[in-house]
Amino acid sequence: MLKVENLYKNFGKVNAVDGVSFEVKKGDVFGLLGPNGAGKSTTISMISTLLAPSSGEILYDGKSIFDNQKSVRQRLGVVPQEIALYPTLSGYENLRFWGSIYGLKGSELKNRIEEVSDIIELNGRLKDRVDKYSGGMKRRLNIGAALLHMPEMLIMDEPTVGIDPQSRNHILDTVLKLNNQGITIIYTSHYMEEVEYLCNKVCIMDEGKIIASGSQDELVEMIREKTQINVRLNRVDGLISEKLKEIKGVSDARISDDTVVLHGDNADTLLADIALKVSENGMFIKSIDVKKPNLEAVFLHLTGKALRD
Ligand SMILES: Nc1ncnc2c1ncn2[C@@H]1O[C@H](COP(=O)(O)OP(=O)(O)OP(=O)(O)O)[C@@H](O)[C@H]1O
């Protein structure tokens, strides 16, 4: 559906986007994950046809988006990081304004505003002025504005920055709901948890480059980091850690206070074996804590720094 090929954008000496390539397929929730300044917004601005690349190509259904800007803009919905609303107008008036920009009018515009306000769950507050809205409500209205013309792809640039947890959850669930309705999503974030929750495919960006991409399982597989299982026991001794180490799939086991810390490949299959070994040795488990490697670990492994410093 969307192909980004060898994309570059320089601002003077700053290589904001430095040779980026990726592909988004119909139905994806595609995540661009990276810290502040990684180049996510600049990439998104070029895909949205708002910024011309220094070089490289962006193809939508096989055609250059810069040769077909008008039709591409009709097919894309863009939720920018900066809230693009008129504070002194009501929510309804803002939606009417954005709808008219996309050429909607009359009953079609009215019906779409109703449909969209159902999706973003703002129907009860549409008559209020936007400067009376919370940050989360403004973000939801912004999403609504991007949906009015029924885009087939929605591009969202860090839509949950600076809002309360409840609004954040609402936005995340809206993203999944829209995807279930057939809308392809590009979602940028520096929150690893959001990308893990939403995305079937992830590109990790840092300093203008894609440093890794794939499904979450593929990315975690790539760093070959093991799952950590902390088994807290009623008592521990050297024998039990040796016995647990004998389990197929466990790569190491060491004792820390009343806990045996194991590393292994697949927690799901190991847990039953661990429980069995512990009871065979006359002990019992007080608690088990499983820490699977995540995208944060992938970023740390590849860059030597945390996603959020
Ligand atoms: N218009 C501009 N002029 C000069 N430098 C820019 C401009 N836009 C972005 N940059 C620089 O390009 C780099 C990438 O910025 P970009 O906003 O794309 O990153 P980002 O990953 O979206 O981060 P953020 O979440 O902070 O927006 C940064 O170093 C930024 O300072």
Tab-separated table of C-alpha atoms and ligand atoms in Angstrom:
chain	number	residue	atom	x	y	z
A	1	MET	CA	0.000	0.000	0.000
A	2	LEU	CA	2.763	2.447	1.032
A	3	LYS	CA	6.410	2.064	0.170
A	4	VAL	CA	9.111	4.397	1.461
A	5	GLU	CA	12.356	4.005	-0.461
A	6	ASN	CA	15.698	5.415	0.604
A	7	LEU	CA	14.225	8.612	2.009
A	8	TYR	CA	16.453	11.510	3.066
A	9	LYS	CA	15.633	14.909	4.552
A	10	ASN	CA	18.309	17.387	5.572
A	11	PHE	CA	17.744	20.650	7.401
A	12	GLY	CA	21.086	22.353	6.756
A	13	LYS	CA	23.618	20.105	8.423
A	14	VAL	CA	21.005	18.065	10.309
A	15	ASN	CA	20.180	14.741	8.630
A	16	ALA	CA	16.704	14.465	10.143
A	17	VAL	CA	15.867	11.445	7.956
A	18	ASP	CA	18.879	9.543	6.797
A	19	GLY	CA	18.125	6.806	4.253
A	20	VAL	CA	14.850	5.343	5.507
A	21	SER	CA	13.003	2.500	3.745
A	22	PHE	CA	9.942	0.537	4.860
A	23	GLU	CA	6.673	-0.852	3.602
A	24	VAL	CA	3.190	-0.618	5.091
A	25	LYS	CA	0.652	-3.223	3.963
A	26	LYS	CA	-3.120	-2.835	3.897
A	27	GLY	CA	-4.548	-3.662	7.331
A	28	ASP	CA	-1.313	-3.036	9.244
A	29	VAL	CA	-1.010	-1.086	12.450
A	30	PHE	CA	2.505	0.013	11.643
A	31	GLY	CA	4.561	1.514	14.461
A	32	LEU	CA	7.408	3.991	14.110
A	33	LEU	CA	9.106	3.830	17.480
A	34	GLY	CA	11.963	6.091	18.485
A	35	PRO	CA	13.103	8.720	20.988
A	36	ASN	CA	12.548	12.471	20.564
A	37	GLY	CA	14.437	13.775	17.569
A	38	ALA	CA	14.703	10.349	15.875
A	39	GLY	CA	13.089	11.691	12.704
A	40	LYS	CA	9.593	10.259	13.070
A	41	SER	CA	7.669	13.522	12.553
A	42	THR	CA	9.814	14.479	9.570
A	43	THR	CA	9.134	11.068	7.985
A	44	ILE	CA	5.407	11.425	8.654
A	45	SER	CA	5.348	14.948	7.189
A	46	MET	CA	6.872	13.644	3.959
A	47	ILE	CA	4.395	10.737	3.745
A	48	SER	CA	1.580	13.245	4.306
A	49	THR	CA	2.938	15.255	1.321
A	50	LEU	CA	3.471	18.284	3.592
A	51	LEU	CA	7.249	18.257	3.226
A	52	ALA	CA	9.371	17.461	0.177
A	53	PRO	CA	12.187	14.937	0.714
A	54	SER	CA	15.814	15.875	-0.045
A	55	SER	CA	15.881	12.594	-1.973
A	56	GLY	CA	14.184	9.225	-2.109
A	57	GLU	CA	10.723	8.086	-3.090
A	58	ILE	CA	7.371	7.418	-1.447
A	59	LEU	CA	4.961	5.230	-3.395
A	60	TYR	CA	1.279	4.829	-2.642
A	61	ASP	CA	-0.237	1.862	-4.485
A	62	GLY	CA	2.836	1.896	-6.700
A	63	LYS	CA	2.662	5.593	-7.695
A	64	SER	CA	4.793	8.467	-6.426
A	65	ILE	CA	2.794	10.449	-3.865
A	66	PHE	CA	4.373	13.686	-5.061
A	67	ASP	CA	2.951	13.173	-8.565
A	68	ASN	CA	-0.514	12.478	-7.112
A	69	GLN	CA	-0.714	14.732	-4.085
A	70	LYS	CA	-4.388	15.578	-4.372
A	71	SER	CA	-5.636	12.003	-4.603
A	72	VAL	CA	-3.194	10.814	-1.930
A	73	ARG	CA	-4.417	13.501	0.494
A	74	GLN	CA	-7.981	12.303	-0.070
A	75	ARG	CA	-6.970	8.788	0.897
A	76	LEU	CA	-4.881	9.700	3.940
A	77	GLY	CA	-5.992	11.061	7.287
A	78	VAL	CA	-3.310	12.844	9.260
A	79	VAL	CA	-3.351	13.473	13.000
A	80	PRO	CA	-0.462	15.885	13.614
A	81	GLN	CA	1.427	16.212	16.873
A	82	GLU	CA	0.440	19.859	17.225
A	83	ILE	CA	-3.276	20.235	17.836
A	84	ALA	CA	-4.805	21.779	14.720
A	85	LEU	CA	-8.019	23.252	16.119
A	86	TYR	CA	-9.652	26.652	16.509
A	87	PRO	CA	-10.002	27.201	20.285
A	88	THR	CA	-12.795	29.776	20.115
A	89	LEU	CA	-14.999	27.613	17.893
A	90	SER	CA	-17.075	24.688	19.169
A	91	GLY	CA	-16.087	21.085	18.518
A	92	TYR	CA	-18.866	20.871	15.954
A	93	GLU	CA	-17.689	24.011	14.139
A	94	ASN	CA	-14.144	22.688	14.060
A	95	LEU	CA	-15.304	19.427	12.490
A	96	ARG	CA	-17.443	21.370	10.006
A	97	PHE	CA	-14.411	23.450	9.071
A	98	TRP	CA	-12.157	20.429	8.528
A	99	GLY	CA	-14.880	18.570	6.635
A	100	SER	CA	-15.317	21.497	4.245
A	101	ILE	CA	-11.555	21.539	3.622
A	102	TYR	CA	-11.998	17.982	2.356
A	103	GLY	CA	-14.881	19.039	0.121
A	104	LEU	CA	-17.730	17.675	2.248
A	105	LYS	CA	-20.927	19.696	2.466
A	106	GLY	CA	-24.654	19.595	3.245
A	107	SER	CA	-26.166	16.419	4.609
A	108	GLU	CA	-23.075	14.361	3.793
A	109	LEU	CA	-20.974	16.605	6.043
A	110	LYS	CA	-23.616	16.527	8.787
A	111	ASN	CA	-23.838	12.717	8.688
A	112	ARG	CA	-20.076	12.299	8.757
A	113	ILE	CA	-19.754	14.638	11.741
A	114	GLU	CA	-22.315	12.495	13.561
A	115	GLU	CA	-20.546	9.249	12.659
A	116	VAL	CA	-17.135	10.595	13.599
A	117	SER	CA	-18.308	12.047	16.921
A	118	ASP	CA	-19.641	8.578	17.790
A	119	ILE	CA	-16.206	7.093	17.110
A	120	ILE	CA	-14.358	9.662	19.226
A	121	GLU	CA	-17.167	9.689	21.813
A	122	LEU	CA	-17.563	13.455	21.970
A	123	ASN	CA	-21.233	13.720	20.952
A	124	GLY	CA	-22.289	15.221	24.275
A	125	ARG	CA	-19.669	17.975	24.146
A	126	LEU	CA	-19.648	19.041	20.495
A	127	LYS	CA	-21.521	22.296	21.205
A	128	ASP	CA	-18.859	23.460	23.686
A	129	ARG	CA	-15.985	25.717	22.711
A	130	VAL	CA	-12.723	23.837	22.220
A	131	ASP	CA	-10.888	26.030	24.739
A	132	LYS	CA	-13.142	24.423	27.372
A	133	TYR	CA	-11.929	20.912	26.383
A	134	SER	CA	-9.331	18.851	28.251
A	135	GLY	CA	-6.107	17.938	26.425
A	136	GLY	CA	-7.463	14.430	25.812
A	137	MET	CA	-10.716	15.750	24.299
A	138	LYS	CA	-8.764	18.050	21.961
A	139	ARG	CA	-6.708	15.095	20.786
A	140	ARG	CA	-9.874	13.080	20.175
A	141	LEU	CA	-11.364	15.949	18.187
A	142	ASN	CA	-8.150	16.110	16.180
A	143	ILE	CA	-8.519	12.405	15.371
A	144	GLY	CA	-12.142	13.020	14.404
A	145	ALA	CA	-11.097	15.814	12.033
A	146	ALA	CA	-8.714	13.410	10.286
A	147	LEU	CA	-11.468	10.790	9.846
A	148	LEU	CA	-14.201	12.942	8.284
A	149	HIS	CA	-13.308	12.192	4.666
A	150	MET	CA	-13.139	8.426	5.345
A	151	PRO	CA	-9.432	7.912	4.728
A	152	GLU	CA	-8.160	4.399	4.049
A	153	MET	CA	-4.949	5.122	5.962
A	154	LEU	CA	-4.649	7.105	9.195
A	155	ILE	CA	-1.273	8.577	10.153
A	156	MET	CA	-0.939	9.491	13.810
A	157	ASP	CA	2.034	11.416	15.177
A	158	GLU	CA	2.420	10.767	18.920
A	159	PRO	CA	-1.306	11.232	19.599
A	160	THR	CA	-1.112	10.535	23.336
A	161	VAL	CA	1.661	12.915	24.387
A	162	GLY	CA	0.701	15.010	27.422
A	163	ILE	CA	-2.751	13.592	28.132
A	164	ASP	CA	-4.272	11.737	31.073
A	165	PRO	CA	-4.194	7.904	31.221
A	166	GLN	CA	-7.943	7.534	30.656
A	167	SER	CA	-7.892	9.580	27.434
A	168	ARG	CA	-4.783	7.713	26.383
A	169	ASN	CA	-6.528	4.350	26.781
A	170	HIS	CA	-9.506	5.694	24.899
A	171	ILE	CA	-7.286	6.745	21.989
A	172	LEU	CA	-5.478	3.401	21.916
A	173	ASP	CA	-8.782	1.533	21.810
A	174	THR	CA	-10.049	3.871	19.084
A	175	VAL	CA	-6.965	3.022	17.017
A	176	LEU	CA	-7.715	-0.700	17.282
A	177	LYS	CA	-11.401	-0.134	16.539
A	178	LEU	CA	-10.557	1.862	13.397
A	179	ASN	CA	-8.109	-0.813	12.300
A	180	ASN	CA	-10.819	-3.470	12.774
A	181	GLN	CA	-13.017	-1.402	10.484
A	182	GLY	CA	-10.341	-1.750	7.791
A	183	ILE	CA	-8.298	1.444	8.213
A	184	THR	CA	-4.540	0.969	7.901
A	185	ILE	CA	-2.656	2.847	10.616
A	186	ILE	CA	0.787	4.401	10.884
A	187	TYR	CA	1.432	5.210	14.529
A	188	THR	CA	4.508	7.035	15.800
A	189	SER	CA	5.463	7.013	19.445
A	190	HIS	CA	8.309	7.027	21.887
A	191	TYR	CA	6.188	4.922	24.265
A	192	MET	CA	7.264	1.342	23.870
A	193	GLU	CA	4.141	0.075	25.680
A	194	GLU	CA	1.808	1.739	23.165
A	195	VAL	CA	3.598	0.295	20.165
A	196	GLU	CA	3.650	-3.138	21.822
A	197	TYR	CA	-0.077	-2.910	22.495
A	198	LEU	CA	-1.089	-1.707	19.042
A	199	CYS	CA	1.303	-2.638	16.283
A	200	ASN	CA	1.698	-5.803	14.222
A	201	LYS	CA	4.790	-4.365	12.552
A	202	VAL	CA	7.395	-2.012	14.020
A	203	CYS	CA	10.274	0.083	12.704
A	204	ILE	CA	12.633	1.340	15.369
A	205	MET	CA	14.177	4.706	14.445
A	206	ASP	CA	17.123	6.512	15.923
A	207	GLU	CA	19.116	9.483	14.625
A	208	GLY	CA	17.301	9.496	11.294
A	209	LYS	CA	17.832	5.808	10.554
A	210	ILE	CA	15.775	2.647	10.848
A	211	ILE	CA	17.851	0.510	13.155
A	212	ALA	CA	15.541	-2.527	13.186
A	213	SER	CA	12.202	-3.586	11.765
A	214	GLY	CA	9.830	-6.523	11.797
A	215	SER	CA	7.095	-8.021	13.909
A	216	GLN	CA	7.592	-7.668	17.654
A	217	ASP	CA	8.550	-11.352	17.903
A	218	GLU	CA	11.103	-10.955	15.120
A	219	LEU	CA	12.651	-7.917	16.811
A	220	VAL	CA	12.910	-9.618	20.169
A	221	GLU	CA	14.272	-12.765	18.495
A	222	MET	CA	16.931	-10.649	16.810
A	223	ILE	CA	18.629	-9.633	20.053
A	224	ARG	CA	18.603	-13.225	21.295
A	225	GLU	CA	17.785	-12.047	24.754
A	226	LYS	CA	16.223	-14.666	26.994
A	227	THR	CA	13.105	-14.548	29.111
A	228	GLN	CA	13.877	-14.105	32.793
A	229	ILE	CA	11.861	-16.157	35.305
A	230	ASN	CA	12.170	-15.317	38.997
A	231	VAL	CA	11.041	-18.262	41.120
A	232	ARG	CA	10.594	-17.328	44.780
A	233	LEU	CA	10.672	-20.425	46.988
A	234	ASN	CA	9.915	-21.269	50.613
A	235	ARG	CA	13.666	-21.982	50.935
A	236	VAL	CA	16.577	-22.156	48.515
A	237	ASP	CA	19.786	-24.135	48.280
A	238	GLY	CA	22.474	-24.816	45.679
A	239	LEU	CA	20.868	-28.161	44.823
A	240	ILE	CA	17.576	-26.670	43.641
A	241	SER	CA	19.313	-24.200	41.344
A	242	GLU	CA	21.318	-27.101	39.840
A	243	LYS	CA	18.117	-29.141	39.390
A	244	LEU	CA	16.320	-26.227	37.716
A	245	LYS	CA	19.273	-25.722	35.407
A	246	GLU	CA	18.800	-29.319	34.185
A	247	ILE	CA	15.413	-28.416	32.645
A	248	LYS	CA	15.564	-28.411	28.846
A	249	GLY	CA	15.407	-24.795	27.624
A	250	VAL	CA	16.885	-23.236	30.800
A	251	SER	CA	20.223	-21.628	30.030
A	252	ASP	CA	21.237	-20.525	33.514
A	253	ALA	CA	20.002	-20.404	37.091
A	254	ARG	CA	21.403	-18.462	40.025
A	255	ILE	CA	20.270	-17.751	43.543
A	256	SER	CA	19.391	-14.278	44.765
A	257	ASP	CA	18.028	-14.191	48.346
A	258	ASP	CA	14.988	-16.509	48.450
A	259	THR	CA	14.652	-16.536	44.644
A	260	VAL	CA	16.138	-18.614	41.846
A	261	VAL	CA	16.649	-16.393	38.797
A	262	LEU	CA	16.406	-18.417	35.583
A	263	HIS	CA	16.916	-17.504	31.964
A	264	GLY	CA	15.295	-19.531	29.217
A	265	ASP	CA	13.799	-19.551	25.771
A	266	ASN	CA	10.100	-20.059	26.248
A	267	ALA	CA	8.463	-19.266	29.576
A	268	ASP	CA	5.171	-20.848	28.524
A	269	THR	CA	6.634	-24.343	28.298
A	270	LEU	CA	9.141	-23.927	31.136
A	271	LEU	CA	6.688	-23.035	33.894
A	272	ALA	CA	5.185	-26.529	34.225
A	273	ASP	CA	8.642	-28.133	34.352
A	274	ILE	CA	9.808	-25.639	36.971
A	275	ALA	CA	6.780	-26.331	39.179
A	276	LEU	CA	7.350	-30.078	38.885
A	277	LYS	CA	11.075	-29.857	39.737
A	278	VAL	CA	10.373	-27.679	42.755
A	279	SER	CA	7.785	-30.080	44.198
A	280	GLU	CA	9.990	-33.134	43.450
A	281	ASN	CA	12.574	-31.512	45.685
A	282	GLY	CA	10.133	-31.027	48.556
A	283	MET	CA	9.843	-27.259	48.173
A	284	PHE	CA	7.043	-24.969	47.124
A	285	ILE	CA	6.757	-21.823	45.051
A	286	LYS	CA	5.740	-18.591	46.780
A	287	SER	CA	5.623	-16.558	43.578
A	288	ILE	CA	6.783	-16.619	39.964
A	289	ASP	CA	7.558	-13.508	37.943
A	290	VAL	CA	8.149	-13.736	34.179
A	291	LYS	CA	9.980	-10.933	32.355
A	292	LYS	CA	9.883	-11.370	28.594
A	293	PRO	CA	12.294	-9.284	26.503
A	294	ASN	CA	10.478	-6.294	25.008
A	295	LEU	CA	11.033	-3.512	22.477
A	296	GLU	CA	12.761	-1.399	25.128
A	297	ALA	CA	15.353	-4.192	25.448
A	298	VAL	CA	15.738	-4.250	21.665
A	299	PHE	CA	16.350	-0.483	21.570
A	300	LEU	CA	18.802	-0.652	24.455
A	301	HIS	CA	20.624	-3.560	22.842
A	302	LEU	CA	20.958	-1.778	19.485
A	303	THR	CA	21.780	1.748	20.643
A	304	GLY	CA	23.173	1.323	24.155
A	305	LYS	CA	20.664	3.890	25.461
A	306	ALA	CA	17.143	3.918	26.856
A	307	LEU	CA	14.194	4.958	24.679
A	308	ARG	CA	13.349	7.706	27.140
A	309	ASP	CA	16.391	9.218	28.792
B	1	LIG	N1	12.099	22.419	10.312
B	1	LIG	C1	13.223	21.983	10.873
B	1	LIG	N2	14.356	22.712	10.816
B	1	LIG	C2	15.509	22.280	11.368
B	1	LIG	N3	15.630	21.089	12.005
B	1	LIG	C3	14.543	20.316	12.092
B	1	LIG	C4	13.282	20.718	11.540
B	1	LIG	N4	12.386	19.731	11.786
B	1	LIG	C5	13.046	18.764	12.469
B	1	LIG	N5	14.333	19.115	12.654
B	1	LIG	C6	15.371	18.313	13.326
B	1	LIG	O1	15.350	17.026	12.738
B	1	LIG	C7	15.535	16.004	13.720
B	1	LIG	C8	14.366	15.040	13.688
B	1	LIG	O2	13.203	15.691	14.174
B	1	LIG	P1	11.753	15.043	14.202
B	1	LIG	O3	10.803	16.071	14.734
B	1	LIG	O4	11.448	14.437	12.902
B	1	LIG	O5	11.953	13.892	15.286
B	1	LIG	P2	10.872	13.046	16.047
B	1	LIG	O6	11.383	11.647	16.085
B	1	LIG	O7	9.542	13.245	15.482
B	1	LIG	O8	10.924	13.623	17.503
B	1	LIG	P3	9.797	14.434	18.294
B	1	LIG	O9	8.987	13.414	18.958
B	1	LIG	O10	10.605	15.240	19.276
B	1	LIG	O11	9.062	15.260	17.307
B	1	LIG	C9	15.713	16.726	15.039
B	1	LIG	O12	17.103	16.874	15.258
B	1	LIG	C10	15.071	18.076	14.803
B	1	LIG	O13	15.651	19.057	15.612
